[in-house]
mmCIF file of C-alpha atoms and ligand atoms in Angstrom:
data_model
loop_
_atom_site.group_PDB
_atom_site.id
_atom_site.type_symbol
_atom_site.label_atom_id
_atom_site.label_comp_id
_atom_site.label_asym_id
_atom_site.label_seq_id
_atom_site.Cartn_x
_atom_site.Cartn_y
_atom_site.Cartn_z
ATOM 1 C CA UNK A 1 -12.843 1.900 18.135
ATOM 2 C CA UNK A 2 -9.040 1.847 17.931
ATOM 3 C CA UNK A 3 -7.172 2.481 14.699
ATOM 4 C CA UNK A 4 -5.972 -1.144 14.594
ATOM 5 C CA UNK A 5 -9.466 -2.216 13.603
ATOM 6 C CA UNK A 6 -8.538 -0.694 10.237
ATOM 7 C CA UNK A 7 -5.248 -2.560 9.956
ATOM 8 C CA UNK A 8 -4.945 -4.834 6.911
ATOM 9 C CA UNK A 9 -2.158 -7.099 5.706
ATOM 10 C CA UNK A 10 -2.361 -6.403 1.933
ATOM 11 C CA UNK A 11 -1.645 -5.161 -0.703
ATOM 12 C CA UNK A 12 2.139 -4.783 -0.837
ATOM 13 C CA UNK A 13 3.447 -2.270 -3.381
ATOM 14 C CA UNK A 14 6.582 -0.459 -4.590
ATOM 15 C CA UNK A 15 6.780 3.009 -3.068
ATOM 16 C CA UNK A 16 9.322 5.749 -3.776
ATOM 17 C CA UNK A 17 10.307 8.625 -1.506
ATOM 18 C CA UNK A 18 11.538 11.693 -3.404
ATOM 19 C CA UNK A 19 14.055 13.362 -1.089
ATOM 20 C CA UNK A 20 13.608 10.419 1.275
ATOM 21 C CA UNK A 21 16.885 11.163 3.058
ATOM 22 C CA UNK A 22 15.348 13.561 5.638
ATOM 23 C CA UNK A 23 13.409 12.808 8.835
ATOM 24 C CA UNK A 24 10.045 12.580 7.043
ATOM 25 C CA UNK A 25 11.542 10.159 4.531
ATOM 26 C CA UNK A 26 13.036 8.121 7.351
ATOM 27 C CA UNK A 27 9.700 7.821 9.148
ATOM 28 C CA UNK A 28 7.774 6.842 6.036
ATOM 29 C CA UNK A 29 10.513 4.454 4.843
ATOM 30 C CA UNK A 30 10.664 2.602 8.153
ATOM 31 C CA UNK A 31 6.892 2.326 8.613
ATOM 32 C CA UNK A 32 6.215 1.304 5.012
ATOM 33 C CA UNK A 33 9.098 -1.187 4.875
ATOM 34 C CA UNK A 34 8.119 -2.650 8.246
ATOM 35 C CA UNK A 35 4.627 -3.194 6.783
ATOM 36 C CA UNK A 36 6.236 -5.214 3.970
ATOM 37 C CA UNK A 37 6.229 -2.716 1.085
ATOM 38 C CA UNK A 38 9.202 -2.329 -1.278
ATOM 39 C CA UNK A 39 10.605 1.100 -0.441
ATOM 40 C CA UNK A 40 12.972 3.133 -2.624
ATOM 41 C CA UNK A 41 14.828 6.068 -1.054
ATOM 42 C CA UNK A 42 15.426 8.856 -3.552
ATOM 43 C CA UNK A 43 17.939 11.658 -3.399
ATOM 44 C CA UNK A 44 19.756 14.089 -5.650
ATOM 45 C CA UNK A 45 22.832 12.039 -4.756
ATOM 46 C CA UNK A 46 23.114 8.273 -5.203
ATOM 47 C CA UNK A 47 25.725 8.032 -2.437
ATOM 48 C CA UNK A 48 23.560 9.930 0.062
ATOM 49 C CA UNK A 49 20.553 7.715 -0.760
ATOM 50 C CA UNK A 50 22.706 4.586 -0.358
ATOM 51 C CA UNK A 51 24.056 5.700 3.020
ATOM 52 C CA UNK A 52 20.548 6.441 4.327
ATOM 53 C CA UNK A 53 19.113 3.176 2.964
ATOM 54 C CA UNK A 54 21.935 1.270 4.667
ATOM 55 C CA UNK A 55 21.129 3.008 7.982
ATOM 56 C CA UNK A 56 17.404 2.276 7.693
ATOM 57 C CA UNK A 57 18.039 -1.349 6.716
ATOM 58 C CA UNK A 58 20.260 -1.866 9.726
ATOM 59 C CA UNK A 59 17.447 -0.488 11.922
ATOM 60 C CA UNK A 60 15.027 -2.933 10.283
ATOM 61 C CA UNK A 61 17.645 -5.711 10.505
ATOM 62 C CA UNK A 62 17.061 -6.736 6.878
ATOM 63 C CA UNK A 63 18.250 -5.358 3.522
ATOM 64 C CA UNK A 64 14.844 -4.334 2.215
ATOM 65 C CA UNK A 65 15.066 -0.604 1.357
ATOM 66 C CA UNK A 66 16.760 0.316 -1.914
ATOM 67 C CA UNK A 67 18.500 3.565 -2.872
ATOM 68 C CA UNK A 68 18.535 5.562 -6.107
ATOM 69 C CA UNK A 69 18.336 9.041 -7.523
ATOM 70 C CA UNK A 70 14.965 10.787 -7.539
ATOM 71 C CA UNK A 71 14.685 10.458 -11.316
ATOM 72 C CA UNK A 72 15.474 6.711 -11.272
ATOM 73 C CA UNK A 73 12.932 6.233 -8.515
ATOM 74 C CA UNK A 74 10.159 7.597 -10.737
ATOM 75 C CA UNK A 75 10.963 4.910 -13.313
ATOM 76 C CA UNK A 76 10.819 2.152 -10.654
ATOM 77 C CA UNK A 77 7.638 3.084 -8.794
ATOM 78 C CA UNK A 78 4.084 4.085 -9.622
ATOM 79 C CA UNK A 79 3.540 5.719 -6.222
ATOM 80 C CA UNK A 80 6.008 8.356 -5.042
ATOM 81 C CA UNK A 81 5.854 10.483 -1.904
ATOM 82 C CA UNK A 82 7.292 13.983 -2.103
ATOM 83 C CA UNK A 83 9.287 14.451 1.114
ATOM 84 C CA UNK A 84 11.365 17.547 0.352
ATOM 85 C CA UNK A 85 11.259 20.951 2.117
ATOM 86 C CA UNK A 86 7.918 22.628 1.396
ATOM 87 C CA UNK A 87 9.466 25.714 -0.177
ATOM 88 C CA UNK A 88 11.374 23.500 -2.643
ATOM 89 C CA UNK A 89 8.449 21.270 -3.609
ATOM 90 C CA UNK A 90 7.347 23.019 -6.808
ATOM 91 C CA UNK A 91 10.924 23.432 -8.023
ATOM 92 C CA UNK A 92 11.763 19.776 -7.322
ATOM 93 C CA UNK A 93 8.685 18.518 -9.170
ATOM 94 C CA UNK A 94 9.350 20.840 -12.091
ATOM 95 C CA UNK A 95 12.886 19.430 -12.369
ATOM 96 C CA UNK A 96 11.535 15.849 -12.331
ATOM 97 C CA UNK A 97 8.639 16.559 -14.699
ATOM 98 C CA UNK A 98 10.058 14.475 -17.548
ATOM 99 C CA UNK A 99 10.108 11.405 -15.258
ATOM 100 C CA UNK A 100 6.433 11.692 -14.335
ATOM 101 C CA UNK A 101 4.123 9.610 -16.509
ATOM 102 C CA UNK A 102 0.330 9.368 -16.748
ATOM 103 C CA UNK A 103 -1.019 6.890 -14.201
ATOM 104 C CA UNK A 104 1.595 7.767 -11.595
ATOM 105 C CA UNK A 105 0.494 8.816 -8.119
ATOM 106 C CA UNK A 106 2.315 11.636 -6.353
ATOM 107 C CA UNK A 107 1.699 11.931 -2.613
ATOM 108 C CA UNK A 108 2.439 15.364 -1.217
ATOM 109 C CA UNK A 109 3.341 15.511 2.488
ATOM 110 C CA UNK A 110 4.779 19.037 2.472
ATOM 111 C CA UNK A 111 3.553 21.835 4.727
ATOM 112 C CA UNK A 112 4.868 25.394 4.355
ATOM 113 C CA UNK A 113 5.286 26.820 7.856
ATOM 114 C CA UNK A 114 6.794 30.160 8.797
ATOM 115 C CA UNK A 115 7.215 31.783 12.182
ATOM 116 C CA UNK A 116 6.001 35.315 12.879
ATOM 117 C CA UNK A 117 6.760 36.803 16.276
ATOM 118 C CA UNK A 118 7.364 33.281 17.557
ATOM 119 C CA UNK A 119 4.032 31.917 16.299
ATOM 120 C CA UNK A 120 3.738 29.325 13.532
ATOM 121 C CA UNK A 121 1.786 30.440 10.447
ATOM 122 C CA UNK A 122 0.946 28.850 7.139
ATOM 123 C CA UNK A 123 3.691 29.960 4.780
ATOM 124 C CA UNK A 124 1.778 29.451 1.543
ATOM 125 C CA UNK A 125 1.516 31.842 -1.362
ATOM 126 C CA UNK A 126 -1.816 33.594 -2.145
ATOM 127 C CA UNK A 127 -3.734 31.503 0.424
ATOM 128 C CA UNK A 128 -3.061 28.390 -1.676
ATOM 129 C CA UNK A 129 -1.942 25.107 -0.156
ATOM 130 C CA UNK A 130 1.386 23.674 -1.252
ATOM 131 C CA UNK A 131 -0.575 20.830 -2.832
ATOM 132 C CA UNK A 132 -2.611 23.233 -4.965
ATOM 133 C CA UNK A 133 0.562 24.934 -6.123
ATOM 134 C CA UNK A 134 2.079 21.537 -6.969
ATOM 135 C CA UNK A 135 -0.952 20.454 -8.968
ATOM 136 C CA UNK A 136 -0.294 23.253 -11.439
ATOM 137 C CA UNK A 137 3.228 21.882 -12.082
ATOM 138 C CA UNK A 138 2.244 18.281 -12.805
ATOM 139 C CA UNK A 139 1.933 16.768 -16.277
ATOM 140 C CA UNK A 140 -1.582 15.631 -17.226
ATOM 141 C CA UNK A 141 -2.598 12.191 -15.976
ATOM 142 C CA UNK A 142 -0.513 12.255 -12.779
ATOM 143 C CA UNK A 143 -2.779 11.864 -9.740
ATOM 144 C CA UNK A 144 -1.925 14.146 -6.832
ATOM 145 C CA UNK A 145 -2.878 13.196 -3.285
ATOM 146 C CA UNK A 146 -2.018 14.640 0.126
ATOM 147 C CA UNK A 147 -1.312 12.499 3.168
ATOM 148 C CA UNK A 148 0.661 12.396 6.421
ATOM 149 C CA UNK A 149 0.732 16.206 6.636
ATOM 150 C CA UNK A 150 -0.459 16.120 10.261
ATOM 151 C CA UNK A 151 1.647 13.164 11.487
ATOM 152 C CA UNK A 152 4.874 14.053 13.370
ATOM 153 C CA UNK A 153 7.853 12.706 11.415
ATOM 154 C CA UNK A 154 9.983 11.876 14.445
ATOM 155 C CA UNK A 155 7.211 9.617 15.791
ATOM 156 C CA UNK A 156 6.816 7.924 12.416
ATOM 157 C CA UNK A 157 10.504 7.101 12.647
ATOM 158 C CA UNK A 158 10.085 5.435 16.055
ATOM 159 C CA UNK A 159 8.989 1.915 15.245
ATOM 160 C CA UNK A 160 8.832 1.154 18.946
ATOM 161 C CA UNK A 161 6.042 3.720 19.355
ATOM 162 C CA UNK A 162 2.380 3.375 18.454
ATOM 163 C CA UNK A 163 0.991 6.359 16.568
ATOM 164 C CA UNK A 164 -2.714 5.871 17.365
ATOM 165 C CA UNK A 165 -3.793 8.690 15.087
ATOM 166 C CA UNK A 166 -5.537 9.421 11.808
ATOM 167 C CA UNK A 167 -3.858 9.976 8.443
ATOM 168 C CA UNK A 168 -5.945 12.437 6.444
ATOM 169 C CA UNK A 169 -5.868 11.784 2.721
ATOM 170 C CA UNK A 170 -7.254 14.237 0.215
ATOM 171 C CA UNK A 171 -7.208 14.493 -3.548
ATOM 172 C CA UNK A 172 -9.453 14.516 -6.595
ATOM 173 C CA UNK A 173 -8.519 11.071 -7.984
ATOM 174 C CA UNK A 174 -10.796 8.602 -6.208
ATOM 175 C CA UNK A 175 -9.148 5.367 -7.399
ATOM 176 C CA UNK A 176 -5.683 6.604 -6.414
ATOM 177 C CA UNK A 177 -7.064 7.692 -3.058
ATOM 178 C CA UNK A 178 -8.469 4.206 -2.426
ATOM 179 C CA UNK A 179 -5.054 2.715 -3.222
ATOM 180 C CA UNK A 180 -3.312 5.024 -0.788
ATOM 181 C CA UNK A 181 -5.915 4.360 1.906
ATOM 182 C CA UNK A 182 -5.236 0.632 1.456
ATOM 183 C CA UNK A 183 -1.499 1.241 1.871
ATOM 184 C CA UNK A 184 -2.011 3.252 5.065
ATOM 185 C CA UNK A 185 -4.245 0.466 6.421
ATOM 186 C CA UNK A 186 -1.223 -1.864 6.271
ATOM 187 C CA UNK A 187 0.592 0.264 8.896
ATOM 188 C CA UNK A 188 -0.402 -0.715 12.432
ATOM 189 C CA UNK A 189 -1.833 2.017 14.714
ATOM 190 C CA UNK A 190 -2.735 4.380 11.842
ATOM 191 C CA UNK A 191 -6.215 4.966 10.446
ATOM 192 C CA UNK A 192 -6.642 6.432 6.944
ATOM 193 C CA UNK A 193 -9.422 9.021 6.716
ATOM 194 C CA UNK A 194 -10.818 10.257 3.399
ATOM 195 C CA UNK A 195 -10.529 14.021 3.848
ATOM 196 C CA UNK A 196 -12.174 14.941 0.552
ATOM 197 C CA UNK A 197 -10.955 16.763 -2.566
ATOM 198 C CA UNK A 198 -7.571 18.418 -3.065
ATOM 199 C CA UNK A 199 -9.083 21.714 -1.914
ATOM 200 C CA UNK A 200 -9.115 20.280 1.631
ATOM 201 C CA UNK A 201 -5.299 20.335 1.583
ATOM 202 C CA UNK A 202 -5.664 23.959 2.707
ATOM 203 C CA UNK A 203 -7.381 22.814 5.908
ATOM 204 C CA UNK A 204 -4.927 19.958 6.464
ATOM 205 C CA UNK A 205 -1.910 22.243 6.169
ATOM 206 C CA UNK A 206 -3.513 24.652 8.652
ATOM 207 C CA UNK A 207 -4.151 21.714 11.012
ATOM 208 C CA UNK A 208 -0.404 21.061 10.984
ATOM 209 C CA UNK A 209 0.225 24.682 11.914
ATOM 210 C CA UNK A 210 -2.248 24.276 14.797
ATOM 211 C CA UNK A 211 -0.478 21.082 15.944
ATOM 212 C CA UNK A 212 2.849 22.961 16.036
ATOM 213 C CA UNK A 213 1.195 25.724 18.067
ATOM 214 C CA UNK A 214 -0.296 23.153 20.482
ATOM 215 C CA UNK A 215 3.100 21.493 20.890
ATOM 216 C CA UNK A 216 4.547 24.823 21.962
ATOM 217 C CA UNK A 217 1.660 25.632 24.295
ATOM 218 C CA UNK A 218 1.695 22.233 26.002
ATOM 219 C CA UNK A 219 5.465 21.641 25.789
ATOM 220 C CA UNK A 220 5.075 18.526 23.680
ATOM 221 C CA UNK A 221 6.467 17.254 20.386
ATOM 222 C CA UNK A 222 3.750 14.720 19.791
ATOM 223 C CA UNK A 223 0.497 16.572 18.977
ATOM 224 C CA UNK A 224 -1.443 14.772 16.261
ATOM 225 C CA UNK A 225 -5.049 14.149 15.345
ATOM 226 C CA UNK A 226 -7.578 11.431 15.921
ATOM 227 C CA UNK A 227 -11.141 12.274 14.967
ATOM 228 C CA UNK A 228 -13.955 10.941 17.131
ATOM 229 C CA UNK A 229 -17.458 10.296 15.854
ATOM 230 C CA UNK A 230 -16.542 8.652 12.548
HETATM 231 N N1 LIG B 1 8.735 17.153 10.462
HETATM 232 C C1 LIG B 1 7.488 16.753 10.525
HETATM 233 O O1 LIG B 1 6.980 16.347 11.584
HETATM 234 C C2 LIG B 1 6.649 16.746 9.278
HETATM 235 C C3 LIG B 1 5.321 16.315 9.349
HETATM 236 C C4 LIG B 1 4.562 16.323 8.185
HETATM 237 C C5 LIG B 1 5.119 16.773 6.987
HETATM 238 N N2 LIG B 1 6.405 17.206 6.957
HETATM 239 C C6 LIG B 1 6.956 17.668 5.681
HETATM 240 O O2 LIG B 1 7.919 16.735 5.250
HETATM 241 C C7 LIG B 1 8.793 17.382 4.317
HETATM 242 C C8 LIG B 1 10.199 16.890 4.553
HETATM 243 O O3 LIG B 1 10.621 17.260 5.834
HETATM 244 P P1 LIG B 1 12.124 16.919 6.312
HETATM 245 O O4 LIG B 1 12.313 17.534 7.633
HETATM 246 O O5 LIG B 1 12.387 15.476 6.127
HETATM 247 O O6 LIG B 1 12.937 17.763 5.218
HETATM 248 P P2 LIG B 1 14.515 17.986 5.014
HETATM 249 O O7 LIG B 1 15.271 17.022 5.864
HETATM 250 O O8 LIG B 1 14.812 19.420 5.151
HETATM 251 O O9 LIG B 1 14.677 17.607 3.469
HETATM 252 C C9 LIG B 1 14.403 16.292 3.003
HETATM 253 C C10 LIG B 1 15.269 16.029 1.785
HETATM 254 O O10 LIG B 1 14.875 16.890 0.719
HETATM 255 C C11 LIG B 1 15.974 16.994 -0.176
HETATM 256 N N3 LIG B 1 16.133 18.388 -0.598
HETATM 257 C C12 LIG B 1 16.410 19.454 0.178
HETATM 258 N N4 LIG B 1 16.504 20.574 -0.571
HETATM 259 C C13 LIG B 1 16.292 20.187 -1.864
HETATM 260 C C14 LIG B 1 16.288 20.864 -3.104
HETATM 261 N N5 LIG B 1 16.483 22.181 -3.184
HETATM 262 N N6 LIG B 1 16.064 20.138 -4.211
HETATM 263 C C15 LIG B 1 15.869 18.810 -4.163
HETATM 264 N N7 LIG B 1 15.851 18.103 -3.002
HETATM 265 C C16 LIG B 1 16.068 18.793 -1.871
HETATM 266 C C17 LIG B 1 17.223 16.526 0.564
HETATM 267 O O11 LIG B 1 17.559 15.276 0.006
HETATM 268 P P3 LIG B 1 18.921 15.040 -0.844
HETATM 269 O O12 LIG B 1 19.943 16.029 -0.359
HETATM 270 O O13 LIG B 1 19.253 13.648 -0.461
HETATM 271 O O14 LIG B 1 18.544 15.213 -2.276
HETATM 272 C C18 LIG B 1 16.740 16.338 1.984
HETATM 273 O O15 LIG B 1 17.384 15.289 2.676
HETATM 274 C C19 LIG B 1 8.610 18.884 4.535
HETATM 275 O O16 LIG B 1 7.975 19.446 3.412
HETATM 276 C C20 LIG B 1 7.722 18.980 5.750
HETATM 277 O O17 LIG B 1 6.812 20.075 5.673
HETATM 278 C C21 LIG B 1 7.192 17.194 8.067
#
């Protein structure tokens, strides 16, 4: 069963990317916009967001992606992905706290990775996942999900390449999770997989560390996951 069996055309939604000016933001922006969603690139700087949106739109050959500051983006969208460096995630969300309202969905893609003697390790604090640390910084009523943590950003950004892998989604808010699974289903060659409660973010972040290790061992840049048997 190939992932495209899970592909669906609808629904189309407004999606924001906090710190969407990096490679992860680029990959998500291009895939989501190509699937027809309204994508908003966020940045600390309006001019940086505008320059990136212009670049992405010229790659898509249509002016579909919009640019704004991270705070403005939270007013425009109900679903926002957090695509900033993992070690900045808590600080960034704390600084945007006043823009987060009940009913909003925050999708964490961050993975703290550090290198020790050349080997990748999980760089989290007190064995916690970055997502668990973030959940403590969110105002009540904001639903936190994790997704795309194990998908290589540079492949996401290559619209000419099929991904043929799973996107693991975890979180404690079941309705929000269903909405995100529906969004992922609109992207060809990806299959959303319900990976359970937010606690599973620990496992997902460690899977990313393993993928980095496998890339080094097998001289690849493309290791990613596709689960068989489900
Ligand atoms: N690379 C992968 O394959 C991959 C896969 C899965 C998940 N991820 C995760 O994706 C996330 C983003 O990765 P990336 O390589 O795109 O990151 P990045 O390029 O280092 O940073 C992305 C953006 O974050 C913003 N930013 C940086 N420092 C900030 C700060 N102190 N405060 C507020 N905003 C700040 C910047 O946007 P502005 O300057 O425009 O504000 C920057 O362009 C990481 O957490 C990573 O773990 C990566």
